[in-house]
PDB file of C-alpha atoms and ligand atoms in Angstrom:
ATOM      1  CA  MET A   1      -7.326  44.409 -92.497  1.00 91.00           C
ATOM      2  CA  ARG A   2      -9.019  43.152 -89.347  1.00 95.00           C
ATOM      3  CA  VAL A   3     -11.061  39.949 -89.704  1.00 97.00           C
ATOM      4  CA  ILE A   4     -13.357  38.516 -87.036  1.00 97.00           C
ATOM      5  CA  ARG A   5     -14.613  34.957 -87.362  1.00 97.00           C
ATOM      6  CA  ALA A   6     -18.181  34.089 -86.368  1.00 97.00           C
ATOM      7  CA  ARG A   7     -18.240  32.037 -83.180  1.00 97.00           C
ATOM      8  CA  THR A   8     -19.798  29.114 -85.083  1.00 97.00           C
ATOM      9  CA  LEU A   9     -19.049  28.546 -88.765  1.00 97.00           C
ATOM     10  CA  GLY A  10     -18.227  25.906 -91.356  1.00 97.00           C
ATOM     11  CA  PHE A  11     -18.762  22.145 -91.374  1.00 96.00           C
ATOM     12  CA  CYS A  12     -21.628  20.832 -89.237  1.00 96.00           C
ATOM     13  CA  ALA A  13     -21.189  17.477 -87.517  1.00 96.00           C
ATOM     14  CA  GLY A  14     -23.203  15.644 -90.190  1.00 96.00           C
ATOM     15  CA  VAL A  15     -21.148  16.971 -93.111  1.00 96.00           C
ATOM     16  CA  ARG A  16     -17.833  16.424 -91.302  1.00 97.00           C
ATOM     17  CA  ARG A  17     -18.779  12.806 -90.652  1.00 97.00           C
ATOM     18  CA  THR A  18     -19.833  12.300 -94.281  1.00 97.00           C
ATOM     19  CA  VAL A  19     -16.560  13.680 -95.659  1.00 97.00           C
ATOM     20  CA  ASP A  20     -14.478  11.698 -93.130  1.00 97.00           C
ATOM     21  CA  LEU A  21     -16.280   8.456 -94.029  1.00 97.00           C
ATOM     22  CA  ALA A  22     -15.731   9.077 -97.753  1.00 98.00           C
ATOM     23  CA  LEU A  23     -12.005   9.767 -97.260  1.00 97.00           C
ATOM     24  CA  GLU A  24     -11.711   6.657 -95.109  1.00 97.00           C
ATOM     25  CA  ALA A  25     -13.497   4.565 -97.769  1.00 97.00           C
ATOM     26  CA  ALA A  26     -11.075   5.827-100.430  1.00 96.00           C
ATOM     27  CA  LYS A  27      -8.140   4.618 -98.319  1.00 96.00           C
ATOM     28  CA  LYS A  28      -9.695   1.339 -97.302  1.00 96.00           C
ATOM     29  CA  TYR A  29     -11.398  -0.058-100.417  1.00 93.00           C
ATOM     30  CA  GLU A  30      -9.645  -0.775-103.675  1.00 91.00           C
ATOM     31  CA  THR A  31     -12.874  -0.786-105.656  1.00 94.00           C
ATOM     32  CA  ARG A  32     -14.729   1.651-107.860  1.00 96.00           C
ATOM     33  CA  LEU A  33     -16.008   4.468-105.625  1.00 98.00           C
ATOM     34  CA  PHE A  34     -19.358   6.204-105.875  1.00 98.00           C
ATOM     35  CA  THR A  35     -21.540   8.691-104.044  1.00 98.00           C
ATOM     36  CA  VAL A  36     -25.287   8.977-104.625  1.00 97.00           C
ATOM     37  CA  GLY A  37     -25.540  12.632-105.672  1.00 95.00           C
ATOM     38  CA  PRO A  38     -22.761  15.139-104.927  1.00 95.00           C
ATOM     39  CA  LEU A  39     -21.450  14.416-101.423  1.00 96.00           C
ATOM     40  CA  ILE A  40     -21.573  18.051-100.272  1.00 93.00           C
ATOM     41  CA  HIS A  41     -22.197  21.499-101.777  1.00 88.00           C
ATOM     42  CA  ASN A  42     -18.582  22.409-102.226  1.00 91.00           C
ATOM     43  CA  GLU A  43     -16.819  22.316-105.567  1.00 90.00           C
ATOM     44  CA  ARG A  44     -13.317  22.014-104.160  1.00 91.00           C
ATOM     45  CA  THR A  45     -14.199  19.036-101.959  1.00 94.00           C
ATOM     46  CA  LEU A  46     -15.974  17.402-104.904  1.00 95.00           C
ATOM     47  CA  ARG A  47     -12.875  17.891-107.075  1.00 95.00           C
ATOM     48  CA  GLU A  48     -10.716  16.323-104.365  1.00 96.00           C
ATOM     49  CA  LEU A  49     -13.078  13.368-104.113  1.00 97.00           C
ATOM     50  CA  ALA A  50     -13.017  12.957-107.907  1.00 97.00           C
ATOM     51  CA  GLU A  51      -9.206  12.896-107.761  1.00 97.00           C
ATOM     52  CA  LEU A  52      -9.471  10.081-105.205  1.00 97.00           C
ATOM     53  CA  GLY A  53     -11.569   8.121-107.699  1.00 96.00           C
ATOM     54  CA  PHE A  54     -15.150   8.958-106.702  1.00 98.00           C
ATOM     55  CA  SER A  55     -17.846   9.222-109.373  1.00 97.00           C
ATOM     56  CA  VAL A  56     -21.269  10.691-108.686  1.00 97.00           C
ATOM     57  CA  LEU A  57     -24.329   8.519-109.344  1.00 97.00           C
ATOM     58  CA  ASP A  58     -27.605  10.105-110.421  1.00 95.00           C
ATOM     59  CA  GLU A  59     -30.314   8.662-108.159  1.00 92.00           C
ATOM     60  CA  ASP A  60     -32.773   8.731-111.082  1.00 92.00           C
ATOM     61  CA  LYS A  61     -30.424   6.853-113.432  1.00 94.00           C
ATOM     62  CA  LEU A  62     -28.647   4.267-111.319  1.00 95.00           C
ATOM     63  CA  PRO A  63     -26.516   1.831-113.333  1.00 94.00           C
ATOM     64  CA  GLU A  64     -27.501  -1.801-113.904  1.00 93.00           C
ATOM     65  CA  SER A  65     -24.326  -3.165-112.356  1.00 92.00           C
ATOM     66  CA  LEU A  66     -22.306  -1.893-109.443  1.00 95.00           C
ATOM     67  CA  VAL A  67     -20.259  -4.993-108.720  1.00 95.00           C
ATOM     68  CA  HIS A  68     -16.853  -4.495-107.111  1.00 95.00           C
ATOM     69  CA  SER A  69     -17.735  -1.000-105.947  1.00 97.00           C
ATOM     70  CA  THR A  70     -18.242   1.004-102.774  1.00 97.00           C
ATOM     71  CA  THR A  71     -20.987   3.620-102.547  1.00 98.00           C
ATOM     72  CA  VAL A  72     -21.051   6.338 -99.910  1.00 98.00           C
ATOM     73  CA  ILE A  73     -24.491   7.623 -98.948  1.00 98.00           C
ATOM     74  CA  ARG A  74     -24.279  11.354 -98.248  1.00 96.00           C
ATOM     75  CA  ALA A  75     -25.654  13.146 -95.163  1.00 96.00           C
ATOM     76  CA  HIS A  76     -29.022  13.734 -96.932  1.00 95.00           C
ATOM     77  CA  GLY A  77     -29.644   9.978 -96.938  1.00 97.00           C
ATOM     78  CA  ILE A  78     -31.583   7.881 -99.454  1.00 97.00           C
ATOM     79  CA  GLY A  79     -34.916   6.089 -99.459  1.00 96.00           C
ATOM     80  CA  PRO A  80     -35.280   2.354 -98.735  1.00 96.00           C
ATOM     81  CA  GLN A  81     -36.028   1.535-102.386  1.00 95.00           C
ATOM     82  CA  THR A  82     -32.810   3.190-103.553  1.00 96.00           C
ATOM     83  CA  ARG A  83     -30.840   1.336-100.866  1.00 97.00           C
ATOM     84  CA  GLN A  84     -32.387  -1.953-101.929  1.00 97.00           C
ATOM     85  CA  TYR A  85     -31.555  -1.256-105.574  1.00 96.00           C
ATOM     86  CA  LEU A  86     -27.932  -0.438-104.755  1.00 97.00           C
ATOM     87  CA  LEU A  87     -27.503  -3.572-102.668  1.00 96.00           C
ATOM     88  CA  GLN A  88     -29.052  -5.741-105.381  1.00 96.00           C
ATOM     89  CA  ARG A  89     -26.602  -4.303-107.937  1.00 95.00           C
ATOM     90  CA  GLY A  90     -23.721  -5.518-105.779  1.00 94.00           C
ATOM     91  CA  THR A  91     -22.212  -2.406-104.254  1.00 97.00           C
ATOM     92  CA  LYS A  92     -20.924  -2.136-100.685  1.00 97.00           C
ATOM     93  CA  ILE A  93     -22.750   0.688 -98.920  1.00 97.00           C
ATOM     94  CA  ILE A  94     -21.028   3.095 -96.534  1.00 98.00           C
ATOM     95  CA  ASP A  95     -23.909   4.870 -94.868  1.00 97.00           C
ATOM     96  CA  ALA A  96     -22.998   8.453 -93.980  1.00 97.00           C
ATOM     97  CA  THR A  97     -26.604   9.587 -93.535  1.00 98.00           C
ATOM     98  CA  CYS A  98     -26.625  12.304 -90.869  1.00 97.00           C
ATOM     99  CA  PRO A  99     -28.103  10.865 -87.642  1.00 96.00           C
ATOM    100  CA  LYS A 100     -30.573  13.781 -87.568  1.00 96.00           C
ATOM    101  CA  VAL A 101     -31.825  12.953 -91.045  1.00 97.00           C
ATOM    102  CA  ARG A 102     -31.994   9.278 -90.089  1.00 97.00           C
ATOM    103  CA  LYS A 103     -34.232  10.275 -87.181  1.00 97.00           C
ATOM    104  CA  SER A 104     -36.611  12.039 -89.584  1.00 97.00           C
ATOM    105  CA  GLN A 105     -36.635   8.999 -91.887  1.00 98.00           C
ATOM    106  CA  LEU A 106     -37.525   6.678 -89.000  1.00 98.00           C
ATOM    107  CA  LYS A 107     -40.193   9.090 -87.769  1.00 98.00           C
ATOM    108  CA  ALA A 108     -41.771   9.135 -91.251  1.00 98.00           C
ATOM    109  CA  LEU A 109     -41.759   5.329 -91.284  1.00 97.00           C
ATOM    110  CA  GLU A 110     -43.318   5.109 -87.814  1.00 97.00           C
ATOM    111  CA  LEU A 111     -46.036   7.649 -88.640  1.00 98.00           C
ATOM    112  CA  SER A 112     -46.797   5.911 -91.888  1.00 97.00           C
ATOM    113  CA  LYS A 113     -47.186   2.561 -90.122  1.00 97.00           C
ATOM    114  CA  LYS A 114     -49.586   4.210 -87.674  1.00 97.00           C
ATOM    115  CA  GLY A 115     -51.763   5.366 -90.570  1.00 97.00           C
ATOM    116  CA  PHE A 116     -50.861   9.076 -90.623  1.00 98.00           C
ATOM    117  CA  ALA A 117     -50.821  11.167 -93.752  1.00 97.00           C
ATOM    118  CA  VAL A 118     -47.338  12.690 -93.474  1.00 98.00           C
ATOM    119  CA  PHE A 119     -46.726  16.249 -94.653  1.00 98.00           C
ATOM    120  CA  ILE A 120     -43.075  16.997 -95.340  1.00 98.00           C
ATOM    121  CA  ALA A 121     -42.223  20.697 -95.302  1.00 98.00           C
ATOM    122  CA  GLY A 122     -39.234  21.273 -97.566  1.00 95.00           C
ATOM    123  CA  GLU A 123     -37.841  21.451-101.078  1.00 92.00           C
ATOM    124  CA  LYS A 124     -39.356  18.756-103.322  1.00 94.00           C
ATOM    125  CA  ASN A 125     -36.149  18.073-105.221  1.00 91.00           C
ATOM    126  CA  HIS A 126     -33.824  18.174-102.236  1.00 91.00           C
ATOM    127  CA  GLY A 127     -32.095  14.841-101.615  1.00 92.00           C
ATOM    128  CA  GLU A 128     -33.086  14.750 -97.951  1.00 95.00           C
ATOM    129  CA  VAL A 129     -36.781  15.308 -98.713  1.00 96.00           C
ATOM    130  CA  ARG A 130     -36.764  12.805-101.578  1.00 95.00           C
ATOM    131  CA  GLY A 131     -35.299  10.226 -99.224  1.00 96.00           C
ATOM    132  CA  ILE A 132     -37.664  10.886 -96.306  1.00 97.00           C
ATOM    133  CA  ARG A 133     -40.761  10.710 -98.473  1.00 96.00           C
ATOM    134  CA  MET A 134     -39.846   7.185 -99.554  1.00 96.00           C
ATOM    135  CA  PHE A 135     -40.235   6.100 -95.927  1.00 97.00           C
ATOM    136  CA  ALA A 136     -43.871   7.187 -95.751  1.00 94.00           C
ATOM    137  CA  ARG A 137     -46.509   5.486 -97.887  1.00 87.00           C
ATOM    138  CA  ASN A 138     -48.836   8.458 -97.717  1.00 92.00           C
ATOM    139  CA  SER A 139     -46.669  11.581 -97.888  1.00 96.00           C
ATOM    140  CA  LEU A 140     -47.257  15.085 -99.226  1.00 97.00           C
ATOM    141  CA  VAL A 141     -44.307  17.412 -99.808  1.00 98.00           C
ATOM    142  CA  VAL A 142     -45.142  21.091 -99.399  1.00 98.00           C
ATOM    143  CA  GLU A 143     -42.631  23.813-100.153  1.00 97.00           C
ATOM    144  CA  ASP A 144     -44.384  26.719 -98.473  1.00 96.00           C
ATOM    145  CA  GLU A 145     -47.477  27.889 -96.612  1.00 97.00           C
ATOM    146  CA  GLY A 146     -49.559  28.203 -99.825  1.00 98.00           C
ATOM    147  CA  GLU A 147     -48.797  24.661-100.949  1.00 98.00           C
ATOM    148  CA  ALA A 148     -49.493  23.396 -97.426  1.00 98.00           C
ATOM    149  CA  PHE A 149     -52.902  25.065 -97.461  1.00 98.00           C
ATOM    150  CA  ASP A 150     -53.799  23.600-100.876  1.00 98.00           C
ATOM    151  CA  ALA A 151     -52.588  20.092-100.001  1.00 98.00           C
ATOM    152  CA  ALA A 152     -54.401  20.091 -96.643  1.00 98.00           C
ATOM    153  CA  LYS A 153     -57.582  21.363 -98.301  1.00 98.00           C
ATOM    154  CA  GLU A 154     -57.460  18.598-100.905  1.00 98.00           C
ATOM    155  CA  LEU A 155     -56.835  15.926 -98.291  1.00 98.00           C
ATOM    156  CA  PHE A 156     -59.692  17.314 -96.180  1.00 98.00           C
ATOM    157  CA  SER A 157     -62.040  17.119 -99.180  1.00 98.00           C
ATOM    158  CA  LYS A 158     -61.199  13.412 -99.541  1.00 97.00           C
ATOM    159  CA  ASN A 159     -60.997  12.437 -95.880  1.00 97.00           C
ATOM    160  CA  LYS A 160     -61.827  14.998 -93.207  1.00 97.00           C
ATOM    161  CA  ASP A 161     -60.957  12.513 -90.459  1.00 97.00           C
ATOM    162  CA  ALA A 162     -57.453  11.789 -91.759  1.00 97.00           C
ATOM    163  CA  LYS A 163     -54.761  11.518 -89.082  1.00 98.00           C
ATOM    164  CA  THR A 164     -52.094  14.030 -90.058  1.00 98.00           C
ATOM    165  CA  ALA A 165     -48.522  14.717 -89.008  1.00 98.00           C
ATOM    166  CA  VAL A 166     -45.770  17.000 -90.262  1.00 98.00           C
ATOM    167  CA  ILE A 167     -42.002  16.668 -90.498  1.00 98.00           C
ATOM    168  CA  GLY A 168     -39.717  19.514 -91.604  1.00 96.00           C
ATOM    169  CA  GLN A 169     -36.603  19.338 -93.748  1.00 95.00           C
ATOM    170  CA  THR A 170     -33.763  19.672 -91.224  1.00 92.00           C
ATOM    171  CA  THR A 171     -32.659  23.019 -92.697  1.00 86.00           C
ATOM    172  CA  ILE A 172     -36.053  24.728 -92.971  1.00 88.00           C
ATOM    173  CA  SER A 173     -36.308  27.986 -90.997  1.00 84.00           C
ATOM    174  CA  GLY A 174     -38.439  28.022 -87.842  1.00 87.00           C
ATOM    175  CA  ALA A 175     -40.662  30.769 -89.296  1.00 88.00           C
ATOM    176  CA  GLU A 176     -41.322  28.837 -92.527  1.00 92.00           C
ATOM    177  CA  TYR A 177     -42.075  25.658 -90.599  1.00 95.00           C
ATOM    178  CA  ARG A 178     -44.505  27.420 -88.262  1.00 96.00           C
ATOM    179  CA  ALA A 179     -46.308  28.980 -91.254  1.00 98.00           C
ATOM    180  CA  VAL A 180     -46.656  25.570 -92.962  1.00 98.00           C
ATOM    181  CA  CYS A 181     -47.971  23.978 -89.751  1.00 98.00           C
ATOM    182  CA  ALA A 182     -50.498  26.812 -89.250  1.00 98.00           C
ATOM    183  CA  ALA A 183     -51.803  26.361 -92.811  1.00 98.00           C
ATOM    184  CA  ILE A 184     -52.365  22.608 -92.328  1.00 98.00           C
ATOM    185  CA  LYS A 185     -53.987  23.174 -88.924  1.00 98.00           C
ATOM    186  CA  ARG A 186     -56.737  25.230 -90.560  1.00 98.00           C
ATOM    187  CA  PHE A 187     -58.088  21.896 -91.824  1.00 98.00           C
ATOM    188  CA  PHE A 188     -56.541  19.488 -89.341  1.00 98.00           C
ATOM    189  CA  PRO A 189     -56.282  21.154 -85.913  1.00 98.00           C
ATOM    190  CA  ASP A 190     -54.958  17.922 -84.365  1.00 98.00           C
ATOM    191  CA  LEU A 191     -51.938  17.908 -86.679  1.00 98.00           C
ATOM    192  CA  ALA A 192     -49.001  16.165 -84.936  1.00 98.00           C
ATOM    193  CA  VAL A 193     -46.014  18.505 -85.353  1.00 98.00           C
ATOM    194  CA  HIS A 194     -42.551  16.947 -85.138  1.00 97.00           C
ATOM    195  CA  ASP A 195     -39.544  19.086 -84.371  1.00 94.00           C
ATOM    196  CA  THR A 196     -36.995  17.965 -86.942  1.00 94.00           C
ATOM    197  CA  ILE A 197     -35.150  21.243 -87.518  1.00 92.00           C
ATOM    198  CA  CYS A 198     -31.397  20.923 -87.080  1.00 92.00           C
ATOM    199  CA  GLY A 199     -29.733  23.426 -84.749  1.00 91.00           C
ATOM    200  CA  ALA A 200     -26.563  23.598 -86.883  1.00 93.00           C
ATOM    201  CA  THR A 201     -27.826  26.084 -89.453  1.00 86.00           C
ATOM    202  CA  VAL A 202     -29.620  28.171 -86.824  1.00 88.00           C
ATOM    203  CA  ALA A 203     -26.438  28.293 -84.731  1.00 94.00           C
ATOM    204  CA  ARG A 204     -24.479  29.649 -87.721  1.00 94.00           C
ATOM    205  CA  GLN A 205     -27.184  32.257 -88.432  1.00 91.00           C
ATOM    206  CA  LYS A 206     -27.224  33.390 -84.785  1.00 93.00           C
ATOM    207  CA  ALA A 207     -23.435  33.612 -84.624  1.00 96.00           C
ATOM    208  CA  LEU A 208     -23.411  35.703 -87.786  1.00 95.00           C
ATOM    209  CA  ALA A 209     -26.184  37.967 -86.461  1.00 94.00           C
ATOM    210  CA  ALA A 210     -24.148  38.571 -83.284  1.00 95.00           C
ATOM    211  CA  LEU A 211     -21.075  39.360 -85.379  1.00 96.00           C
ATOM    212  CA  CYS A 212     -22.930  42.001 -87.394  1.00 94.00           C
ATOM    213  CA  ALA A 213     -22.704  44.479 -84.506  1.00 93.00           C
ATOM    214  CA  GLU A 214     -18.881  44.323 -84.563  1.00 95.00           C
ATOM    215  CA  VAL A 215     -18.091  44.507 -88.263  1.00 96.00           C
ATOM    216  CA  ASP A 216     -18.558  46.741 -91.315  1.00 96.00           C
ATOM    217  CA  ALA A 217     -19.128  44.011 -93.908  1.00 96.00           C
ATOM    218  CA  LEU A 218     -19.336  40.223 -94.118  1.00 97.00           C
ATOM    219  CA  VAL A 219     -17.774  37.492 -96.176  1.00 97.00           C
ATOM    220  CA  ILE A 220     -19.448  34.099 -96.286  1.00 97.00           C
ATOM    221  CA  ALA A 221     -17.070  31.394 -97.462  1.00 97.00           C
ATOM    222  CA  GLY A 222     -19.003  28.744 -99.336  1.00 94.00           C
ATOM    223  CA  ASP A 223     -20.792  27.633-102.422  1.00 90.00           C
ATOM    224  CA  PRO A 224     -23.708  29.770-103.694  1.00 89.00           C
ATOM    225  CA  ALA A 225     -25.486  26.460-104.494  1.00 82.00           C
ATOM    226  CA  SER A 226     -25.706  25.684-100.772  1.00 85.00           C
ATOM    227  CA  SER A 227     -29.024  26.854 -99.334  1.00 78.00           C
ATOM    228  CA  ASN A 228     -27.690  27.345 -95.793  1.00 85.00           C
ATOM    229  CA  THR A 229     -24.855  29.499 -97.211  1.00 91.00           C
ATOM    230  CA  ARG A 230     -27.398  31.673 -99.010  1.00 89.00           C
ATOM    231  CA  ARG A 231     -29.379  31.956 -95.773  1.00 86.00           C
ATOM    232  CA  LEU A 232     -26.270  33.323 -94.053  1.00 92.00           C
ATOM    233  CA  LEU A 233     -26.040  36.044 -96.675  1.00 94.00           C
ATOM    234  CA  ALA A 234     -29.728  36.816 -96.121  1.00 91.00           C
ATOM    235  CA  THR A 235     -29.016  37.158 -92.367  1.00 89.00           C
ATOM    236  CA  ALA A 236     -26.293  39.713 -93.161  1.00 90.00           C
ATOM    237  CA  SER A 237     -28.694  41.665 -95.318  1.00 89.00           C
ATOM    238  CA  THR A 238     -31.368  41.602 -92.563  1.00 89.00           C
ATOM    239  CA  HIS A 239     -28.787  43.373 -90.411  1.00 88.00           C
ATOM    240  CA  THR A 240     -28.144  45.821 -93.276  1.00 89.00           C
ATOM    241  CA  LYS A 241     -24.532  44.785 -93.632  1.00 92.00           C
ATOM    242  CA  PRO A 242     -23.000  44.399 -97.081  1.00 94.00           C
ATOM    243  CA  GLY A 243     -22.029  40.800 -97.644  1.00 96.00           C
ATOM    244  CA  TRP A 244     -20.600  38.456-100.274  1.00 97.00           C
ATOM    245  CA  ILE A 245     -20.525  34.712-100.750  1.00 97.00           C
ATOM    246  CA  VAL A 246     -17.077  33.678-101.997  1.00 96.00           C
ATOM    247  CA  ARG A 247     -16.146  30.224-103.299  1.00 94.00           C
ATOM    248  CA  ASP A 248     -12.481  30.813-102.422  1.00 94.00           C
ATOM    249  CA  ALA A 249      -9.942  33.545-101.717  1.00 96.00           C
ATOM    250  CA  SER A 250      -9.620  34.465-105.408  1.00 95.00           C
ATOM    251  CA  ALA A 251     -13.298  35.499-105.448  1.00 95.00           C
ATOM    252  CA  LEU A 252     -12.995  38.232-102.801  1.00 97.00           C
ATOM    253  CA  PRO A 253     -14.572  41.431-104.203  1.00 95.00           C
ATOM    254  CA  PRO A 254     -12.175  44.402-104.690  1.00 92.00           C
ATOM    255  CA  GLU A 255     -14.489  46.791-102.789  1.00 92.00           C
ATOM    256  CA  LEU A 256     -13.776  44.839 -99.578  1.00 93.00           C
ATOM    257  CA  GLY A 257     -10.635  46.955 -99.197  1.00 90.00           C
ATOM    258  CA  SER A 258     -12.740  50.035 -98.398  1.00 93.00           C
ATOM    259  CA  PHE A 259     -14.152  48.557 -95.165  1.00 94.00           C
ATOM    260  CA  GLY A 260     -12.489  48.614 -91.753  1.00 93.00           C
ATOM    261  CA  THR A 261     -13.458  45.324 -90.101  1.00 96.00           C
ATOM    262  CA  ILE A 262     -14.717  42.252 -91.924  1.00 97.00           C
ATOM    263  CA  GLY A 263     -16.783  39.472 -90.373  1.00 97.00           C
ATOM    264  CA  LEU A 264     -16.189  35.942 -91.635  1.00 98.00           C
ATOM    265  CA  SER A 265     -18.696  33.120 -91.648  1.00 97.00           C
ATOM    266  CA  ALA A 266     -19.062  29.913 -93.677  1.00 97.00           C
ATOM    267  CA  GLY A 267     -21.794  27.474 -94.648  1.00 94.00           C
ATOM    268  CA  THR A 268     -22.068  23.963 -93.251  1.00 94.00           C
ATOM    269  CA  SER A 269     -20.375  22.533 -96.387  1.00 93.00           C
ATOM    270  CA  THR A 270     -17.285  24.765 -96.299  1.00 96.00           C
ATOM    271  CA  PRO A 271     -14.069  22.941 -95.363  1.00 95.00           C
ATOM    272  CA  ASP A 272     -11.789  24.340 -92.640  1.00 96.00           C
ATOM    273  CA  ALA A 273      -8.841  24.810 -95.029  1.00 95.00           C
ATOM    274  CA  LEU A 274     -10.911  26.998 -97.349  1.00 96.00           C
ATOM    275  CA  ILE A 275     -12.101  29.160 -94.427  1.00 97.00           C
ATOM    276  CA  GLY A 276      -8.470  29.600 -93.340  1.00 97.00           C
ATOM    277  CA  GLU A 277      -7.407  30.632 -96.856  1.00 97.00           C
ATOM    278  CA  VAL A 278     -10.189  33.210 -97.134  1.00 97.00           C
ATOM    279  CA  GLU A 279      -9.351  34.577 -93.676  1.00 97.00           C
ATOM    280  CA  ARG A 280      -5.659  35.003 -94.564  1.00 97.00           C
ATOM    281  CA  ALA A 281      -6.483  36.665 -97.875  1.00 97.00           C
ATOM    282  CA  ILE A 282      -8.803  39.212 -96.199  1.00 96.00           C
ATOM    283  CA  SER A 283      -6.229  40.012 -93.524  1.00 95.00           C
ATOM    284  CA  LEU A 284      -3.700  40.856 -96.276  1.00 93.00           C
ATOM    285  CA  LEU A 285      -5.991  43.366 -98.025  1.00 90.00           C
TER     286      LEU A 285
HETATM  287  S1  SF4 B 301     -27.225  20.570 -91.170  1.00 63.00           S
HETATM  288 FE1  SF4 B 301     -27.827  19.279 -89.435  1.00 63.00          FE
HETATM  289  S2  SF4 B 301     -29.089  17.685 -90.352  1.00 63.00           S
HETATM  290 FE2  SF4 B 301     -27.933  18.599 -92.026  1.00 63.00          FE
HETATM  291  S3  SF4 B 301     -26.089  17.363 -92.191  1.00 63.00           S
HETATM  292 FE3  SF4 B 301     -25.592  19.057 -90.816  1.00 63.00          FE
HETATM  293  S4  SF4 B 301     -25.953  18.240 -88.749  1.00 63.00           S
HETATM  294 FE4  SF4 B 301     -27.023  16.892 -90.202  1.00 63.00          FE
END
């Protein structure tokens, strides 16, 4: 069967750097190894890291002692309080926070120091958002347009002259971000909007959209738990192409054999080797 790869797919620069730094740490440090939260949304990579000795720390239940250990901070980053806690418990920190996320964290800190109420448009329980909000004293996380409207209304009722700014989770879609900003601007027309969206997910969506014209169906290699992977599937469905997310080659659906040409894409957490395996398996159908 013919397989065509999307022009852009798989690991983004931030995830690649995170994984490389973790692998390097495993070689370099003969200590206990930790990550704060799962390093990436990919089961196979997490299994490989576990085999190298990594354990995953729960940010809400950090242990009392971390002496003689090395802790890798994933691309989503952590808040300053969590960093302080880790350092005080004696671990060596390898900071693999994505530079784009770091930029958002520093922007939140700067805005907070200037007295802004900082809206953060994104998923409340997402590691990146949890980290960024710790940098701003006065932050409000809003998941969608409706929540943005309600939060802005409440703030307006308390302080109609509040200085307001908004930061988006790096993986929010442009349309969602614009809708959130518009809702806040109904109360605070001077809202300072910061462009924090990362081009990596958009680039993968655009590449997949372009591929749709050339193929009969799509396979997205990745973990269904990864939100950018699910967005790729949604892009396929917008272009009315049948599509499947597959964790690995063994998960390819049998009905794939009835299509002529298959397009292949992959989320930002999907390792190169896994993409190659899925590609080979489709070509043998
Ligand atoms: S999607 Fe963008 S912001 Fe997120 S880790 Fe990758 S490069 Fe960094």
